JSON list of C-alpha atoms in Angstrom, two decimals:
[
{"chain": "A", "resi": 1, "resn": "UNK", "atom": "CA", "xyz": [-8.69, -1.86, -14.07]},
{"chain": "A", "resi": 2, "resn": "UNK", "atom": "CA", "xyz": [-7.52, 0.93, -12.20]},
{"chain": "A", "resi": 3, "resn": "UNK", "atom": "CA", "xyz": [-5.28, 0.73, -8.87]},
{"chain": "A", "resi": 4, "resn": "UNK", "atom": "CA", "xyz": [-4.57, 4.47, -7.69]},
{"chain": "A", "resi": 5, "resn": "UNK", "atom": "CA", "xyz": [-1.93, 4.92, -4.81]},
{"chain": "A", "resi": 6, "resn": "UNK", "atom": "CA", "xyz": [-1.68, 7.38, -1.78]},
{"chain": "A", "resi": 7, "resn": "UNK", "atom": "CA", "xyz": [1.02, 8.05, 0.84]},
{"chain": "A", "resi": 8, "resn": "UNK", "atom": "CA", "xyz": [-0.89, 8.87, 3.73]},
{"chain": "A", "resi": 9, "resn": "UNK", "atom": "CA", "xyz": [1.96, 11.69, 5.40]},
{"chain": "A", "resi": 10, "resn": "UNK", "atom": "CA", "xyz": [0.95, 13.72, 7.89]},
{"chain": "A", "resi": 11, "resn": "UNK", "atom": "CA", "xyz": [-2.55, 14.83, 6.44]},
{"chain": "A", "resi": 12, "resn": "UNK", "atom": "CA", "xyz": [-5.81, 15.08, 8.04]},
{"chain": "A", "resi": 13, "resn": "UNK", "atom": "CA", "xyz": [-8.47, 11.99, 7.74]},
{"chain": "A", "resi": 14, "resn": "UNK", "atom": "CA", "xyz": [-10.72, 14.04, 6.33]},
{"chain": "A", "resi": 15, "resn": "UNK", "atom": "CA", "xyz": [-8.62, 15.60, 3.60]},
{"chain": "A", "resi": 16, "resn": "UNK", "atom": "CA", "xyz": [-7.24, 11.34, 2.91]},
{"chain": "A", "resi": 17, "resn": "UNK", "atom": "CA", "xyz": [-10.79, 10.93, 2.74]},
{"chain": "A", "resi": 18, "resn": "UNK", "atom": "CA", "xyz": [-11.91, 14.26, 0.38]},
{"chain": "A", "resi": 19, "resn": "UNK", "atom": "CA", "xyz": [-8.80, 12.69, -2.08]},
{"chain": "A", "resi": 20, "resn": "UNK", "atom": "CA", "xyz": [-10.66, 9.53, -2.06]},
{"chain": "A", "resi": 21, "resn": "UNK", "atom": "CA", "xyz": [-14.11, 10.24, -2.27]},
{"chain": "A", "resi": 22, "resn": "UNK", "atom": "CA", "xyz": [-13.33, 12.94, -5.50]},
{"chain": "A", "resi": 23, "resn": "UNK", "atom": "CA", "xyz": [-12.06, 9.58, -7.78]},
{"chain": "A", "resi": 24, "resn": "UNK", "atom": "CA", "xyz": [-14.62, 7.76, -6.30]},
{"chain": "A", "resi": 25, "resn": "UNK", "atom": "CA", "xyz": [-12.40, 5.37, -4.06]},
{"chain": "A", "resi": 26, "resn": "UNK", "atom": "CA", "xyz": [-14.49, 2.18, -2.66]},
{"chain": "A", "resi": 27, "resn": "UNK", "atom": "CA", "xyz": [-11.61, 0.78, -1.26]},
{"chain": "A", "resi": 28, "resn": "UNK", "atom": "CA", "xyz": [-8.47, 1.23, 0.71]},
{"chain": "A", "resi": 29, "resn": "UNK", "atom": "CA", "xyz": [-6.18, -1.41, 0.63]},
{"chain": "A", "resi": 30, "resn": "UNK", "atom": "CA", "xyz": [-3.03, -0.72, 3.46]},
{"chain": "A", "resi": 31, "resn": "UNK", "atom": "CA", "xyz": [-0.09, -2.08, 2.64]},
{"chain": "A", "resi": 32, "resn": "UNK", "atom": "CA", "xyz": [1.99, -1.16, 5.35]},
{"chain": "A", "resi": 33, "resn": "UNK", "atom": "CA", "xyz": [3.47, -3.66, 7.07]},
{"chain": "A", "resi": 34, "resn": "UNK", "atom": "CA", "xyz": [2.28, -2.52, 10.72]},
{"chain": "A", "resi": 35, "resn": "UNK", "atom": "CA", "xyz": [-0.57, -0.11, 10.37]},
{"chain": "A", "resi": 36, "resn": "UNK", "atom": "CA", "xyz": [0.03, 2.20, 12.81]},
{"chain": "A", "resi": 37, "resn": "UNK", "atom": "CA", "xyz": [2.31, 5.24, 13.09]},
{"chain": "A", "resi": 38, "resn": "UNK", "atom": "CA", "xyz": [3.18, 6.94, 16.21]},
{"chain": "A", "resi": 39, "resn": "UNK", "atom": "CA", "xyz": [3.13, 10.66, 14.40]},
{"chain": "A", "resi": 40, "resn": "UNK", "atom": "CA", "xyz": [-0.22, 10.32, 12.57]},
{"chain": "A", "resi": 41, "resn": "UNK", "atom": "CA", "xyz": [-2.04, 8.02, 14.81]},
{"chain": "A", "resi": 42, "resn": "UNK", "atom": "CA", "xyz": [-5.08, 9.08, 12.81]},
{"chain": "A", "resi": 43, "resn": "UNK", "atom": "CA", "xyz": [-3.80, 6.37, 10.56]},
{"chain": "A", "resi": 44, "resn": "UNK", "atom": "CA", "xyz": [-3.72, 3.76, 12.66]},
{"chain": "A", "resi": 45, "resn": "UNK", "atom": "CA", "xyz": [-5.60, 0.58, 12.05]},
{"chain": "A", "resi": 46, "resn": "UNK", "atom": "CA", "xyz": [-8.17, 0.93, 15.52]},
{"chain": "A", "resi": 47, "resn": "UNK", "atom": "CA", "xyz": [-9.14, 4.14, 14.38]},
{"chain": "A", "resi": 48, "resn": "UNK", "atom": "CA", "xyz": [-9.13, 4.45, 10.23]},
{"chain": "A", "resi": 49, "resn": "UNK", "atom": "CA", "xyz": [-11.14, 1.74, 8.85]},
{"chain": "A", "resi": 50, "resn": "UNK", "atom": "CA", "xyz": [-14.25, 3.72, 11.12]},
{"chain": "A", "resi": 51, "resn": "UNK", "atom": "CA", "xyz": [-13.42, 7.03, 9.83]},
{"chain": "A", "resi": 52, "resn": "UNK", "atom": "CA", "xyz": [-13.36, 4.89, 5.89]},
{"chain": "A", "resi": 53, "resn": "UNK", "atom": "CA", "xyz": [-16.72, 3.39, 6.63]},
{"chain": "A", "resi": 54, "resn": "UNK", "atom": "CA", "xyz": [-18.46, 6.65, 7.77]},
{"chain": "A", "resi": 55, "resn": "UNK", "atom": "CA", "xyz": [-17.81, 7.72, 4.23]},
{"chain": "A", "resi": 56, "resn": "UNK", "atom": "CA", "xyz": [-18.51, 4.76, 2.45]},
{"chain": "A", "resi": 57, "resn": "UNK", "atom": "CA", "xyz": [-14.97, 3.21, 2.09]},
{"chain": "A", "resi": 58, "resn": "UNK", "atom": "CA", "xyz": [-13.73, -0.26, 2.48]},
{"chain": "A", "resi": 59, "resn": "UNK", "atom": "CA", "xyz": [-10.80, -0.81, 4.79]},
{"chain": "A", "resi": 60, "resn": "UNK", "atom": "CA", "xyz": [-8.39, -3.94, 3.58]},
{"chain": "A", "resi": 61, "resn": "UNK", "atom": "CA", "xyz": [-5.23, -4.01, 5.41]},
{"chain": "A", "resi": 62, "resn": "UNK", "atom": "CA", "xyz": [-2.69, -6.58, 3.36]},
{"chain": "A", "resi": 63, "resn": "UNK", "atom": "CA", "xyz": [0.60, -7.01, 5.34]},
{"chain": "A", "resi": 64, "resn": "UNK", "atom": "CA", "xyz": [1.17, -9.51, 3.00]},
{"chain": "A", "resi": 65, "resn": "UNK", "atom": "CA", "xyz": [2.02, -6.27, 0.32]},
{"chain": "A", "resi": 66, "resn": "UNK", "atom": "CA", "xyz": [3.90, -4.68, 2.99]},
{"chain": "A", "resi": 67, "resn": "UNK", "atom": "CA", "xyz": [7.59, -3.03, 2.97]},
{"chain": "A", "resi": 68, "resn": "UNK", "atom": "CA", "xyz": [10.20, -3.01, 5.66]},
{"chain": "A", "resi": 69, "resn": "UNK", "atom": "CA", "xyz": [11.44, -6.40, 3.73]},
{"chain": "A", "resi": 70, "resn": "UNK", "atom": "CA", "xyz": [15.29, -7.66, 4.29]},
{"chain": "A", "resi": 71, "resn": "UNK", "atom": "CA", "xyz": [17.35, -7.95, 1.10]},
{"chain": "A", "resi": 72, "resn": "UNK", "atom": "CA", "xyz": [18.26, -11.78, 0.74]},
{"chain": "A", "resi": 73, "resn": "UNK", "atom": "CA", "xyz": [21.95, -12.54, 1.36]},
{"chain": "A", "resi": 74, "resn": "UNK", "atom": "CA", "xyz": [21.85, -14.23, -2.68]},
{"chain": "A", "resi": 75, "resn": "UNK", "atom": "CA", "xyz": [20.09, -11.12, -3.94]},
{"chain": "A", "resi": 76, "resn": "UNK", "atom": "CA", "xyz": [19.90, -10.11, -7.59]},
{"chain": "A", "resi": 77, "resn": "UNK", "atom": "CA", "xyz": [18.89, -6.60, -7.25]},
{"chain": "A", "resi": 78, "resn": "UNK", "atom": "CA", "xyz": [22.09, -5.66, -6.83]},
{"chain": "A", "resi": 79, "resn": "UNK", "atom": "CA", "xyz": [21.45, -2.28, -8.62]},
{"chain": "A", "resi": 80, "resn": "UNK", "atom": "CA", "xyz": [19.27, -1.05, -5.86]},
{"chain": "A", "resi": 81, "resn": "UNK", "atom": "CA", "xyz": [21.10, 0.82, -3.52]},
{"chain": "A", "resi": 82, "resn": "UNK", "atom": "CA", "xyz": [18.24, 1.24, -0.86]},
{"chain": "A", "resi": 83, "resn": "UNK", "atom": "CA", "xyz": [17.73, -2.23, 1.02]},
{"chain": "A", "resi": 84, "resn": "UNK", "atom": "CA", "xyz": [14.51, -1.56, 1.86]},
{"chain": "A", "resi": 85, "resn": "UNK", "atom": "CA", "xyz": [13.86, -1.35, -1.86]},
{"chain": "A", "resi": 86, "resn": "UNK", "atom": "CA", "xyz": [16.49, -4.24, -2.59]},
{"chain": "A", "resi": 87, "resn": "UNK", "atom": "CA", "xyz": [14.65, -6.48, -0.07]},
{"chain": "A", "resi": 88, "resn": "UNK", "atom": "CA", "xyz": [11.25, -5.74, -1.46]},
{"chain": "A", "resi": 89, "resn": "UNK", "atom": "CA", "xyz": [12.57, -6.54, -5.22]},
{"chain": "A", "resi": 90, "resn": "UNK", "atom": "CA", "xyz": [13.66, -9.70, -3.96]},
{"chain": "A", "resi": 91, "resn": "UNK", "atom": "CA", "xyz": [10.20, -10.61, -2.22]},
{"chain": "A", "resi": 92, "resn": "UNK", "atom": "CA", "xyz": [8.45, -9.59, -5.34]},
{"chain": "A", "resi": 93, "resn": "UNK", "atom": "CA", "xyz": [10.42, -12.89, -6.78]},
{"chain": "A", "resi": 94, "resn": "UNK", "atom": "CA", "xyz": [8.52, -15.30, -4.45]},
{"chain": "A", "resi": 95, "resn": "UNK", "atom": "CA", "xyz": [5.27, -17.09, -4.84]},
{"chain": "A", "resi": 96, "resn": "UNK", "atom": "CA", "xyz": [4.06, -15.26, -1.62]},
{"chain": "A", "resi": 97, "resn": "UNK", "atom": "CA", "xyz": [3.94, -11.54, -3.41]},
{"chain": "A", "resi": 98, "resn": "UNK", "atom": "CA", "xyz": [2.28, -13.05, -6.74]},
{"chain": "A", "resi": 99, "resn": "UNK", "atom": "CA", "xyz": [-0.25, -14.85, -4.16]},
{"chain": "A", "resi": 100, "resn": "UNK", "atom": "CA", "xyz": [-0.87, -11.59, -2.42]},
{"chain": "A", "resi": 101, "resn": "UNK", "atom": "CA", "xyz": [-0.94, -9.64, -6.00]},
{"chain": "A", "resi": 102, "resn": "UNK", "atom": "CA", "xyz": [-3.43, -12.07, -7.39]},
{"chain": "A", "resi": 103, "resn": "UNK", "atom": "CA", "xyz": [-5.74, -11.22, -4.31]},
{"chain": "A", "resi": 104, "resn": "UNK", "atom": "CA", "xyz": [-5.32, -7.26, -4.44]},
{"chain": "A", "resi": 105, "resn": "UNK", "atom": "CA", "xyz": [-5.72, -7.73, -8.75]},
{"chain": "A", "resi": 106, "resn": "UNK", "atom": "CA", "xyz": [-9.45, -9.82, -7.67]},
{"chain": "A", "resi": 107, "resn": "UNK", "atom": "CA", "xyz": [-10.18, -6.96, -5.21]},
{"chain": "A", "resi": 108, "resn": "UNK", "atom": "CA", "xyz": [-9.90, -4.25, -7.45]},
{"chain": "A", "resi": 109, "resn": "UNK", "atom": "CA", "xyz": [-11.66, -5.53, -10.14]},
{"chain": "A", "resi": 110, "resn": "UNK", "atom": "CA", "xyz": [-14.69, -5.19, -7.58]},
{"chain": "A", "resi": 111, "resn": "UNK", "atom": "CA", "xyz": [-14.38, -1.59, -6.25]},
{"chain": "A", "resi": 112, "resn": "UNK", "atom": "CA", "xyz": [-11.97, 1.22, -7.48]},
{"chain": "A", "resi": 113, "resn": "UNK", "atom": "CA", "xyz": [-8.86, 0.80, -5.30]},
{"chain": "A", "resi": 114, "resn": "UNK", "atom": "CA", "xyz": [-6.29, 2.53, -3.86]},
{"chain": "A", "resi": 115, "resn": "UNK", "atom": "CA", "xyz": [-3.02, 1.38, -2.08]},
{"chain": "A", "resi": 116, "resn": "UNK", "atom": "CA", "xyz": [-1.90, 3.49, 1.04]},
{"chain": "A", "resi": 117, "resn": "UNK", "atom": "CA", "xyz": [1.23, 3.35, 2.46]},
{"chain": "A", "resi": 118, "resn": "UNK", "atom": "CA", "xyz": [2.72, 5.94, 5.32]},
{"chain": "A", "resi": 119, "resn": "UNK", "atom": "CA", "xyz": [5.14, 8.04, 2.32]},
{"chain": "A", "resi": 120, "resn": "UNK", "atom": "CA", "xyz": [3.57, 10.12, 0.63]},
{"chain": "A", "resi": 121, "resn": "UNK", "atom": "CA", "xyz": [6.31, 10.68, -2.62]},
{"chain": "A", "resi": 122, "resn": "UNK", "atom": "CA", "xyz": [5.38, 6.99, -4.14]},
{"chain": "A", "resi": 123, "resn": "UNK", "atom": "CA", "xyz": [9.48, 7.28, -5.53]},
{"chain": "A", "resi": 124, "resn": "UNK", "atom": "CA", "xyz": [10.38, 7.04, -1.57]},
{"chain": "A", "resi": 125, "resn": "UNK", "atom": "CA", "xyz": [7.71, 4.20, -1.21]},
{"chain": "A", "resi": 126, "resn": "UNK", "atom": "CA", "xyz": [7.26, 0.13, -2.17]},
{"chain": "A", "resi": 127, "resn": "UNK", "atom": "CA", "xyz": [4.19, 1.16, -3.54]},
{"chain": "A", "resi": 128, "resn": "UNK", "atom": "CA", "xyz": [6.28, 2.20, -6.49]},
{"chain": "A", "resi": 129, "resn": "UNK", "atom": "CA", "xyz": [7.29, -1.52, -7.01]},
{"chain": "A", "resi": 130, "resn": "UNK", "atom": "CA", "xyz": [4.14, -2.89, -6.61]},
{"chain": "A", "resi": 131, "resn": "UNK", "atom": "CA", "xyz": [2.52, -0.06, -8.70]},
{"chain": "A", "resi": 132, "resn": "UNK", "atom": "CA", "xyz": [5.05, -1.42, -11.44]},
{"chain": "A", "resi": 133, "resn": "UNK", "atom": "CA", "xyz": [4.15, -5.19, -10.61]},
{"chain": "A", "resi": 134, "resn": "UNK", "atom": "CA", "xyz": [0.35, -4.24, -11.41]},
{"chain": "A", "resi": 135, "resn": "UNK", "atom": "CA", "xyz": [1.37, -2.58, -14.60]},
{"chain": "A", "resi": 136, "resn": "UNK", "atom": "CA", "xyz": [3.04, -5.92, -15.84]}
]
């Protein structure tokens, strides 16, 4: 199983959706944590999943995956020096994020998925963390 990743940025839908199509993407799975951006409202979760299903693409939007996570005051991942980063590293420690991995890991296995967050650099993204968790 495959899980490919995408940072949305400020491209068109229709070039998101020309990536997609060309590896043969059944499924979008959002993880941001509030699907909506005020710069690329093209994005945004009342108007995407339409533009998806007009080319055949499933829209799953899993805040439960999403970023913008506080660092706990006992962290461990010290060593990350971003807090958005530290804060997701410690939610990837909690049964919640295995929970919510298990159910993206079952969805992919049924269509070729891709995770979309707003960045598009995955080094500048969680989707680089939870790329790594699906490689474990």
């Amino acid at each position: 199983m495959t899980v490919w990743t995408i940072g949305h940025g400020t491209r068109r839908v229709d070039e998101l959706i020309e990536l997609l199509t060309s590896q043969g993407i059944g499924r979008l799975t959002d993880v941001r944590t509030i699907p909506r951006s005020r710069h690329n409202p093209q994005f945004n979760r009342d108007r995407l999943p339409d533009d998806l299903a007009r080319a055949g693409i499933a829209y799953v939007h899993m805040p439960g995956q999403g970023g913008l996570r506080r660092p706990r005051s006992d962290s461990v991942n010290l060593a990350w020096r971003n807090s958005g980063f530290r804060g997701y590293a410690d939610y990837m420690q909690t049964e919640a994020f295995q929970a919510n991995l298990d159910v993206l890991v079952r969805q992919a296995a049924g269509a070729r998925t891709v995770i979309m967050c707003a960045a598009t650099v995955p080094w500048r993204c969680h989707r680089s963390l939870l790329a790594d968790a699906l490689t474990v």
